[in-house]
Amino acid sequence: MGAFARPESRRVRLDIAYDGAEFRGWATQPSLRTVQGTLEDALWRILRSDVRLVVAGRTDAGVHATGQVAHVDLDEQQWARATRLSRGGSSDPDPAAPLARKLQGVLGPYADVAVSRTSIAPEGFDARFSAAWRRYTYRIADRTVGYNPLQRRDTTFVRVPLDGEAMNAAASTLVGLHDFAAYCKPREGATTVRTLLEFDWRRGADGVLVANVKADAFCHSMVRALVGACVAVGEGRLDVADVAQLRDERTRTSAFTVLDARGLTLTEVGYPPDDQLAARAEQTRARRDPLDVIDDS
């Protein structure tokens, strides 16, 4: 299926949230439970035919999402099945809205994946290539906060006190357009040049340290590596200046630990105005190698 919907099809945007703990990542894998596989199975039960979801960012095993975005192209028969109203009707002005309710009915009331909204995608929209940026958060509870078992699925516990101010100072040195090869799992033929738009740390009201990380795109394991380097600074194992120096060396290092997936959540995907969506998609395709991983997969 091409980058844009066929003339006889309709493109639908899906806004998605999931608890990644029990998934082996986003992308479909044989004999493994994944977010994409679960959603495409649910769509099959509604549409009685196969469809393929295209996602803004392929997340890895254990990574969560509250603001994931995907799209699907539906032919006329699939569209009719997706939007057929129940007896209660619909008060939503978007004709694609019934699909979200049908999906939640199939997935169940306490599912670990939910489609919060379905809507007709604007002309030129591509969930992956039209995206201008992605935002993640990473949650860490250190020894000053203590371990909370109710947060065990979405918060990483570090057994030492962390210097949040030093971590924030280290994060600020990484913002900008750089080659992040030192902070990415290498993938042959793919670029590691990214624009890190925002990176900062704050302590929430509960004392948990929360990283805000926003970039045009992320290469494989980049967010967890950036966070790991800052934790090494917070522990006193690295100096603030070391994280930028390591970046500029552009080689993988054992100076810090890449943290696990449990604390990582994709919270938002940003898109340009509707009249710029198609141009953004073409620009992204032209700039990036097809092998590029465009999110923290």
C-alpha atoms as a printed R data frame, in Angstrom:
    type eleno elety resid chain resno       x       y      z
1   ATOM     1    CA   MET     A     1   0.000   0.000  0.000
2   ATOM     2    CA   GLY     A     2   1.382   3.405 -0.964
3   ATOM     3    CA   ALA     A     3   2.248   6.294  1.275
4   ATOM     4    CA   PHE     A     4  -1.096   7.964  0.637
5   ATOM     5    CA   ALA     A     5  -4.562   6.466  0.514
6   ATOM     6    CA   ARG     A     6  -5.784   5.142 -2.844
7   ATOM     7    CA   PRO     A     7  -8.482   7.290 -4.499
8   ATOM     8    CA   GLU     A     8 -11.157   4.742 -3.627
9   ATOM     9    CA   SER     A     9 -10.065   4.431  0.010
10  ATOM    10    CA   ARG     A    10 -10.366   6.571  3.123
11  ATOM    11    CA   ARG     A    11  -7.505   7.215  5.508
12  ATOM    12    CA   VAL     A    12  -8.395   7.084  9.203
13  ATOM    13    CA   ARG     A    13  -6.212   8.422 12.013
14  ATOM    14    CA   LEU     A    14  -6.095   6.432 15.268
15  ATOM    15    CA   ASP     A    15  -4.981   7.947 18.582
16  ATOM    16    CA   ILE     A    16  -3.692   5.144 20.776
17  ATOM    17    CA   ALA     A    17  -2.552   4.486 24.349
18  ATOM    18    CA   TYR     A    18  -1.074   1.311 25.784
19  ATOM    19    CA   ASP     A    19   0.630  -0.245 28.765
20  ATOM    20    CA   GLY     A    20   3.652  -1.814 27.096
21  ATOM    21    CA   ALA     A    21   4.598  -4.195 29.898
22  ATOM    22    CA   GLU     A    22   3.005  -7.275 28.339
23  ATOM    23    CA   PHE     A    23   3.752  -6.422 24.697
24  ATOM    24    CA   ARG     A    24   6.835  -7.350 22.700
25  ATOM    25    CA   GLY     A    25   6.868  -3.884 21.221
26  ATOM    26    CA   TRP     A    26   4.734  -2.246 18.543
27  ATOM    27    CA   ALA     A    27   5.638  -4.137 15.372
28  ATOM    28    CA   THR     A    28   3.993  -7.435 14.456
29  ATOM    29    CA   GLN     A    29   6.192 -10.470 15.147
30  ATOM    30    CA   PRO     A    30   5.287 -14.124 14.539
31  ATOM    31    CA   SER     A    31   3.978 -15.894 17.656
32  ATOM    32    CA   LEU     A    32   4.567 -12.823 19.862
33  ATOM    33    CA   ARG     A    33   2.013 -10.424 21.330
34  ATOM    34    CA   THR     A    34   2.517  -6.916 19.970
35  ATOM    35    CA   VAL     A    35   0.482  -3.713 19.918
36  ATOM    36    CA   GLN     A    36   0.190  -3.675 16.135
37  ATOM    37    CA   GLY     A    37  -0.812  -7.331 16.017
38  ATOM    38    CA   THR     A    38  -3.437  -6.871 18.731
39  ATOM    39    CA   LEU     A    39  -4.989  -3.844 17.021
40  ATOM    40    CA   GLU     A    40  -4.923  -5.377 13.543
41  ATOM    41    CA   ASP     A    41  -6.617  -8.505 14.925
42  ATOM    42    CA   ALA     A    42  -9.316  -6.295 16.490
43  ATOM    43    CA   LEU     A    43  -9.759  -4.451 13.195
44  ATOM    44    CA   TRP     A    44 -10.130  -7.763 11.377
45  ATOM    45    CA   ARG     A    45 -12.963  -8.768 13.700
46  ATOM    46    CA   ILE     A    46 -14.768  -5.541 12.818
47  ATOM    47    CA   LEU     A    47 -13.914  -5.304  9.106
48  ATOM    48    CA   ARG     A    48 -13.713  -9.027  8.271
49  ATOM    49    CA   SER     A    49 -10.661  -8.298  6.119
50  ATOM    50    CA   ASP     A    50  -6.994  -7.550  6.651
51  ATOM    51    CA   VAL     A    51  -5.624  -4.027  6.993
52  ATOM    52    CA   ARG     A    52  -2.201  -2.634  7.873
53  ATOM    53    CA   LEU     A    53  -1.532   0.058 10.447
54  ATOM    54    CA   VAL     A    54   1.188   2.650  9.828
55  ATOM    55    CA   VAL     A    55   2.503   4.120 13.084
56  ATOM    56    CA   ALA     A    56   4.239   7.353 14.031
57  ATOM    57    CA   GLY     A    57   6.929   5.561 16.033
58  ATOM    58    CA   ARG     A    58   7.689   1.872 16.541
59  ATOM    59    CA   THR     A    59   8.180   1.404 20.270
60  ATOM    60    CA   ASP     A    60  10.213  -1.408 21.807
61  ATOM    61    CA   ALA     A    61   9.140  -4.127 24.219
62  ATOM    62    CA   GLY     A    62   7.989  -2.658 27.529
63  ATOM    63    CA   VAL     A    63   7.666   0.931 26.283
64  ATOM    64    CA   HIS     A    64   4.322   2.602 27.014
65  ATOM    65    CA   ALA     A    65   2.328   5.218 25.110
66  ATOM    66    CA   THR     A    66  -0.336   7.761 25.917
67  ATOM    67    CA   GLY     A    67  -0.042   9.689 22.649
68  ATOM    68    CA   GLN     A    68   0.759   7.180 19.912
69  ATOM    69    CA   VAL     A    69  -0.661   7.879 16.423
70  ATOM    70    CA   ALA     A    70  -1.304   5.516 13.520
71  ATOM    71    CA   HIS     A    71  -3.292   5.496 10.308
72  ATOM    72    CA   VAL     A    72  -5.142   2.872  8.292
73  ATOM    73    CA   ASP     A    73  -6.562   2.963  4.765
74  ATOM    74    CA   LEU     A    74 -10.054   1.497  4.361
75  ATOM    75    CA   ASP     A    75 -11.781   0.608  1.103
76  ATOM    76    CA   GLU     A    76 -15.493   1.329  0.670
77  ATOM    77    CA   GLN     A    77 -16.657  -1.996  2.088
78  ATOM    78    CA   GLN     A    78 -14.338  -1.709  5.092
79  ATOM    79    CA   TRP     A    79 -15.425   1.884  5.635
80  ATOM    80    CA   ALA     A    80 -19.092   0.836  5.682
81  ATOM    81    CA   ARG     A    81 -18.382  -1.841  8.304
82  ATOM    82    CA   ALA     A    82 -16.234   0.505 10.395
83  ATOM    83    CA   THR     A    83 -18.794   3.307 10.557
84  ATOM    84    CA   ARG     A    84 -22.070   1.410 10.731
85  ATOM    85    CA   LEU     A    85 -23.896   2.874 13.699
86  ATOM    86    CA   SER     A    86 -25.422   0.953 16.574
87  ATOM    87    CA   ARG     A    87 -28.925   1.663 17.818
88  ATOM    88    CA   GLY     A    88 -27.655   4.441 20.043
89  ATOM    89    CA   GLY     A    89 -26.325   6.383 17.049
90  ATOM    90    CA   SER     A    90 -23.491   8.887 17.361
91  ATOM    91    CA   SER     A    91 -23.305  12.533 18.357
92  ATOM    92    CA   ASP     A    92 -19.711  12.898 17.123
93  ATOM    93    CA   PRO     A    93 -19.474  15.001 13.945
94  ATOM    94    CA   ASP     A    94 -16.579  12.917 12.570
95  ATOM    95    CA   PRO     A    95 -17.997   9.947 10.615
96  ATOM    96    CA   ALA     A    96 -15.003   7.797 11.582
97  ATOM    97    CA   ALA     A    97 -15.799   8.077 15.311
98  ATOM    98    CA   PRO     A    98 -17.837   4.838 15.559
99  ATOM    99    CA   LEU     A    99 -14.717   2.803 14.801
100 ATOM   100    CA   ALA     A   100 -13.119   3.791 18.128
101 ATOM   101    CA   ARG     A   101 -16.136   2.524 20.065
102 ATOM   102    CA   LYS     A   102 -16.183  -0.715 18.096
103 ATOM   103    CA   LEU     A   103 -12.496  -1.268 18.731
104 ATOM   104    CA   GLN     A   104 -12.892  -0.734 22.453
105 ATOM   105    CA   GLY     A   105 -15.801  -3.151 22.467
106 ATOM   106    CA   VAL     A   106 -13.604  -5.805 20.853
107 ATOM   107    CA   LEU     A   107 -10.558  -5.053 23.017
108 ATOM   108    CA   GLY     A   108 -12.565  -5.023 26.258
109 ATOM   109    CA   PRO     A   109 -13.097  -2.532 29.098
110 ATOM   110    CA   TYR     A   110  -9.778  -3.181 30.904
111 ATOM   111    CA   ALA     A   111  -7.513  -3.840 27.918
112 ATOM   112    CA   ASP     A   112  -3.866  -2.800 28.039
113 ATOM   113    CA   VAL     A   113  -4.299  -1.007 24.707
114 ATOM   114    CA   ALA     A   114  -6.987   1.557 23.877
115 ATOM   115    CA   VAL     A   115  -7.928   3.622 20.836
116 ATOM   116    CA   SER     A   116  -9.104   6.887 22.317
117 ATOM   117    CA   ARG     A   117 -10.165   8.462 19.020
118 ATOM   118    CA   THR     A   118 -10.613   7.641 15.343
119 ATOM   119    CA   SER     A   119 -11.027  10.431 12.805
120 ATOM   120    CA   ILE     A   120 -10.826  11.041  9.068
121 ATOM   121    CA   ALA     A   121  -7.234  12.005  8.336
122 ATOM   122    CA   PRO     A   122  -6.623  15.325  6.577
123 ATOM   123    CA   GLU     A   123  -5.436  15.262  2.967
124 ATOM   124    CA   GLY     A   124  -1.750  14.311  2.782
125 ATOM   125    CA   PHE     A   125  -1.585  12.917  6.338
126 ATOM   126    CA   ASP     A   126   0.884  10.099  6.986
127 ATOM   127    CA   ALA     A   127   1.182   9.074 10.645
128 ATOM   128    CA   ARG     A   128   4.886   8.270 10.246
129 ATOM   129    CA   PHE     A   129   6.311  10.639  7.655
130 ATOM   130    CA   SER     A   130   4.156  13.719  8.325
131 ATOM   131    CA   ALA     A   131   5.223  13.837 11.978
132 ATOM   132    CA   ALA     A   132   7.342  16.878 12.843
133 ATOM   133    CA   TRP     A   133   8.425  15.676 16.299
134 ATOM   134    CA   ARG     A   134   7.890  13.082 19.032
135 ATOM   135    CA   ARG     A   135   7.883  13.560 22.798
136 ATOM   136    CA   TYR     A   136   8.746  11.003 25.474
137 ATOM   137    CA   THR     A   137   8.854  11.054 29.236
138 ATOM   138    CA   TYR     A   138  11.003   8.842 31.437
139 ATOM   139    CA   ARG     A   139  10.191   8.317 35.127
140 ATOM   140    CA   ILE     A   140  12.779   7.458 37.799
141 ATOM   141    CA   ALA     A   141  12.265   6.958 41.519
142 ATOM   142    CA   ASP     A   142  15.539   7.250 43.428
143 ATOM   143    CA   ARG     A   143  16.346   6.308 47.013
144 ATOM   144    CA   THR     A   144  15.090   9.652 48.353
145 ATOM   145    CA   VAL     A   145  11.598   8.754 47.063
146 ATOM   146    CA   GLY     A   146  11.646   5.021 47.678
147 ATOM   147    CA   TYR     A   147  10.104   2.138 45.799
148 ATOM   148    CA   ASN     A   148   6.347   2.281 45.181
149 ATOM   149    CA   PRO     A   149   4.964  -1.061 43.964
150 ATOM   150    CA   LEU     A   150   2.008   0.710 42.345
151 ATOM   151    CA   GLN     A   151   4.485   2.379 39.988
152 ATOM   152    CA   ARG     A   152   6.487  -0.719 39.136
153 ATOM   153    CA   ARG     A   153   5.183  -0.883 35.539
154 ATOM   154    CA   ASP     A   154   5.968   2.697 34.487
155 ATOM   155    CA   THR     A   155   8.777   3.896 36.779
156 ATOM   156    CA   THR     A   156  12.379   2.725 37.037
157 ATOM   157    CA   PHE     A   157  13.783   2.465 40.561
158 ATOM   158    CA   VAL     A   158  17.384   3.550 41.220
159 ATOM   159    CA   ARG     A   159  18.808   2.519 44.598
160 ATOM   160    CA   VAL     A   160  20.870   5.667 45.179
161 ATOM   161    CA   PRO     A   161  19.950   9.349 45.603
162 ATOM   162    CA   LEU     A   162  20.204  11.339 42.360
163 ATOM   163    CA   ASP     A   163  21.214  14.966 41.864
164 ATOM   164    CA   GLY     A   164  18.349  16.232 39.712
165 ATOM   165    CA   GLU     A   165  19.933  19.634 39.116
166 ATOM   166    CA   ALA     A   166  23.117  18.070 37.753
167 ATOM   167    CA   MET     A   167  21.032  15.769 35.530
168 ATOM   168    CA   ASN     A   168  19.127  18.752 34.178
169 ATOM   169    CA   ALA     A   169  22.374  20.614 33.479
170 ATOM   170    CA   ALA     A   170  23.749  17.593 31.616
171 ATOM   171    CA   ALA     A   171  20.574  17.253 29.554
172 ATOM   172    CA   SER     A   172  20.764  20.876 28.415
173 ATOM   173    CA   THR     A   173  24.194  20.310 26.842
174 ATOM   174    CA   LEU     A   174  22.730  17.766 24.414
175 ATOM   175    CA   VAL     A   175  19.969  19.915 22.903
176 ATOM   176    CA   GLY     A   176  20.380  20.770 19.207
177 ATOM   177    CA   LEU     A   177  21.298  19.137 15.909
178 ATOM   178    CA   HIS     A   178  23.976  16.498 16.499
179 ATOM   179    CA   ASP     A   179  25.183  13.079 15.519
180 ATOM   180    CA   PHE     A   180  23.951  10.891 18.381
181 ATOM   181    CA   ALA     A   181  25.834   7.738 17.373
182 ATOM   182    CA   ALA     A   182  27.134   7.397 20.949
183 ATOM   183    CA   TYR     A   183  23.541   7.302 22.190
184 ATOM   184    CA   CYS     A   184  22.015   4.997 19.571
185 ATOM   185    CA   LYS     A   185  22.100   1.280 18.920
186 ATOM   186    CA   PRO     A   186  23.800   1.123 15.510
187 ATOM   187    CA   ARG     A   187  21.817   0.066 12.463
188 ATOM   188    CA   GLU     A   188  23.696  -0.465  9.215
189 ATOM   189    CA   GLY     A   189  22.934   2.168  6.604
190 ATOM   190    CA   ALA     A   190  20.884   4.415  8.901
191 ATOM   191    CA   THR     A   191  21.835   7.921  9.989
192 ATOM   192    CA   THR     A   192  22.168   8.837 13.664
193 ATOM   193    CA   VAL     A   193  21.864  12.587 13.102
194 ATOM   194    CA   ARG     A   194  18.885  13.991 15.001
195 ATOM   195    CA   THR     A   195  17.633  17.337 16.284
196 ATOM   196    CA   LEU     A   196  17.013  17.150 20.023
197 ATOM   197    CA   LEU     A   197  14.475  19.935 20.580
198 ATOM   198    CA   GLU     A   198  13.960  19.645 24.344
199 ATOM   199    CA   PHE     A   199  15.605  17.659 27.123
200 ATOM   200    CA   ASP     A   200  15.097  18.518 30.776
201 ATOM   201    CA   TRP     A   201  14.408  16.963 34.167
202 ATOM   202    CA   ARG     A   202  12.010  17.905 36.960
203 ATOM   203    CA   ARG     A   203  10.817  16.309 40.184
204 ATOM   204    CA   GLY     A   204   7.081  15.767 40.360
205 ATOM   205    CA   ALA     A   205   4.936  16.373 43.413
206 ATOM   206    CA   ASP     A   206   5.575  12.739 44.427
207 ATOM   207    CA   GLY     A   207   9.354  13.251 44.190
208 ATOM   208    CA   VAL     A   208   9.749  11.124 41.077
209 ATOM   209    CA   LEU     A   209  12.273  12.474 38.556
210 ATOM   210    CA   VAL     A   210  10.676  12.921 35.133
211 ATOM   211    CA   ALA     A   211  12.615  13.523 31.921
212 ATOM   212    CA   ASN     A   212  10.967  15.417 29.076
213 ATOM   213    CA   VAL     A   213  12.603  14.465 25.757
214 ATOM   214    CA   LYS     A   214  11.446  15.923 22.424
215 ATOM   215    CA   ALA     A   215  13.116  15.461 19.030
216 ATOM   216    CA   ASP     A   216  12.310  15.418 15.342
217 ATOM   217    CA   ALA     A   217  12.898  11.653 15.538
218 ATOM   218    CA   PHE     A   218  14.819   9.150 17.620
219 ATOM   219    CA   CYS     A   219  17.143   6.342 16.647
220 ATOM   220    CA   HIS     A   220  17.119   2.937 18.304
221 ATOM   221    CA   SER     A   221  17.437   3.097 22.136
222 ATOM   222    CA   MET     A   222  18.333   6.804 22.004
223 ATOM   223    CA   VAL     A   223  16.017   8.041 24.762
224 ATOM   224    CA   ARG     A   224  17.035   5.319 27.202
225 ATOM   225    CA   ALA     A   225  20.715   5.992 26.478
226 ATOM   226    CA   LEU     A   226  20.328   9.744 26.996
227 ATOM   227    CA   VAL     A   227  18.541   9.075 30.273
228 ATOM   228    CA   GLY     A   228  21.208   6.586 31.331
229 ATOM   229    CA   ALA     A   229  23.964   9.143 30.776
230 ATOM   230    CA   CYS     A   230  22.101  11.688 32.908
231 ATOM   231    CA   VAL     A   231  21.622   9.143 35.677
232 ATOM   232    CA   ALA     A   232  25.387   8.535 35.663
233 ATOM   233    CA   VAL     A   233  25.799  12.294 36.203
234 ATOM   234    CA   GLY     A   234  23.161  12.266 38.955
235 ATOM   235    CA   GLU     A   235  25.049   9.470 40.706
236 ATOM   236    CA   GLY     A   236  28.366  11.335 40.386
237 ATOM   237    CA   ARG     A   237  29.947   8.767 38.040
238 ATOM   238    CA   LEU     A   238  30.124  11.292 35.158
239 ATOM   239    CA   ASP     A   239  30.581  15.055 35.093
240 ATOM   240    CA   VAL     A   240  28.078  17.326 33.365
241 ATOM   241    CA   ALA     A   241  30.532  18.069 30.550
242 ATOM   242    CA   ASP     A   242  31.154  14.362 29.922
243 ATOM   243    CA   VAL     A   243  27.803  13.704 28.244
244 ATOM   244    CA   ALA     A   244  28.493  16.206 25.434
245 ATOM   245    CA   GLN     A   245  32.073  14.965 25.099
246 ATOM   246    CA   LEU     A   246  30.845  11.385 24.729
247 ATOM   247    CA   ARG     A   247  28.333  12.550 22.111
248 ATOM   248    CA   ASP     A   248  31.070  14.230 20.099
249 ATOM   249    CA   GLU     A   249  33.192  11.071 20.145
250 ATOM   250    CA   ARG     A   250  30.327   9.377 18.248
251 ATOM   251    CA   THR     A   251  31.117   5.838 19.402
252 ATOM   252    CA   ARG     A   252  29.237   3.540 21.759
253 ATOM   253    CA   THR     A   253  30.616   3.536 25.282
254 ATOM   254    CA   SER     A   254  30.364   1.654 28.562
255 ATOM   255    CA   ALA     A   255  30.577   4.899 30.574
256 ATOM   256    CA   PHE     A   256  26.853   4.695 31.366
257 ATOM   257    CA   THR     A   257  24.042   2.142 31.395
258 ATOM   258    CA   VAL     A   258  21.157   2.239 28.917
259 ATOM   259    CA   LEU     A   259  18.132   2.102 31.214
260 ATOM   260    CA   ASP     A   260  15.309  -0.377 30.803
261 ATOM   261    CA   ALA     A   261  12.042   0.280 28.998
262 ATOM   262    CA   ARG     A   262   9.627   0.376 31.933
263 ATOM   263    CA   GLY     A   263  10.088   4.086 32.679
264 ATOM   264    CA   LEU     A   264   9.619   5.212 29.066
265 ATOM   265    CA   THR     A   265   6.350   6.552 27.632
266 ATOM   266    CA   LEU     A   266   5.610   8.097 24.233
267 ATOM   267    CA   THR     A   267   3.329  10.978 25.204
268 ATOM   268    CA   GLU     A   268   2.851  13.090 22.086
269 ATOM   269    CA   VAL     A   269   3.426  13.227 18.337
270 ATOM   270    CA   GLY     A   270   3.384  16.651 16.690
271 ATOM   271    CA   TYR     A   271   2.216  17.405 13.141
272 ATOM   272    CA   PRO     A   272   2.341  20.585 11.042
273 ATOM   273    CA   PRO     A   273  -0.827  22.406  9.897
274 ATOM   274    CA   ASP     A   274  -3.024  20.384  7.548
275 ATOM   275    CA   ASP     A   275  -1.913  22.268  4.440
276 ATOM   276    CA   GLN     A   276   1.718  21.306  5.170
277 ATOM   277    CA   LEU     A   277   1.222  17.587  5.897
278 ATOM   278    CA   ALA     A   278   1.980  16.283  2.399
279 ATOM   279    CA   ALA     A   279   5.055  18.480  2.030
280 ATOM   280    CA   ARG     A   280   6.355  17.358  5.410
281 ATOM   281    CA   ALA     A   281   5.925  13.699  4.436
282 ATOM   282    CA   GLU     A   282   7.831  14.182  1.183
283 ATOM   283    CA   GLN     A   283  10.572  16.108  2.982
284 ATOM   284    CA   THR     A   284  10.989  13.342  5.563
285 ATOM   285    CA   ARG     A   285  11.196  10.606  2.914
286 ATOM   286    CA   ALA     A   286  13.782  12.544  0.959
287 ATOM   287    CA   ARG     A   287  15.934  13.249  4.021
288 ATOM   288    CA   ARG     A   288  15.942   9.860  5.716
289 ATOM   289    CA   ASP     A   289  17.330   6.575  4.590
290 ATOM   290    CA   PRO     A   290  14.634   3.847  4.344
291 ATOM   291    CA   LEU     A   291  16.467   1.887  7.061
292 ATOM   292    CA   ASP     A   292  16.190   4.711  9.569
293 ATOM   293    CA   VAL     A   293  14.431   3.902 12.802
294 ATOM   294    CA   ILE     A   294  12.347   6.998 13.356
295 ATOM   295    CA   ASP     A   295  11.550   6.402 16.972
296 ATOM   296    CA   ASP     A   296  12.898   4.740 20.089
297 ATOM   297    CA   SER     A   297  12.012   1.234 18.939
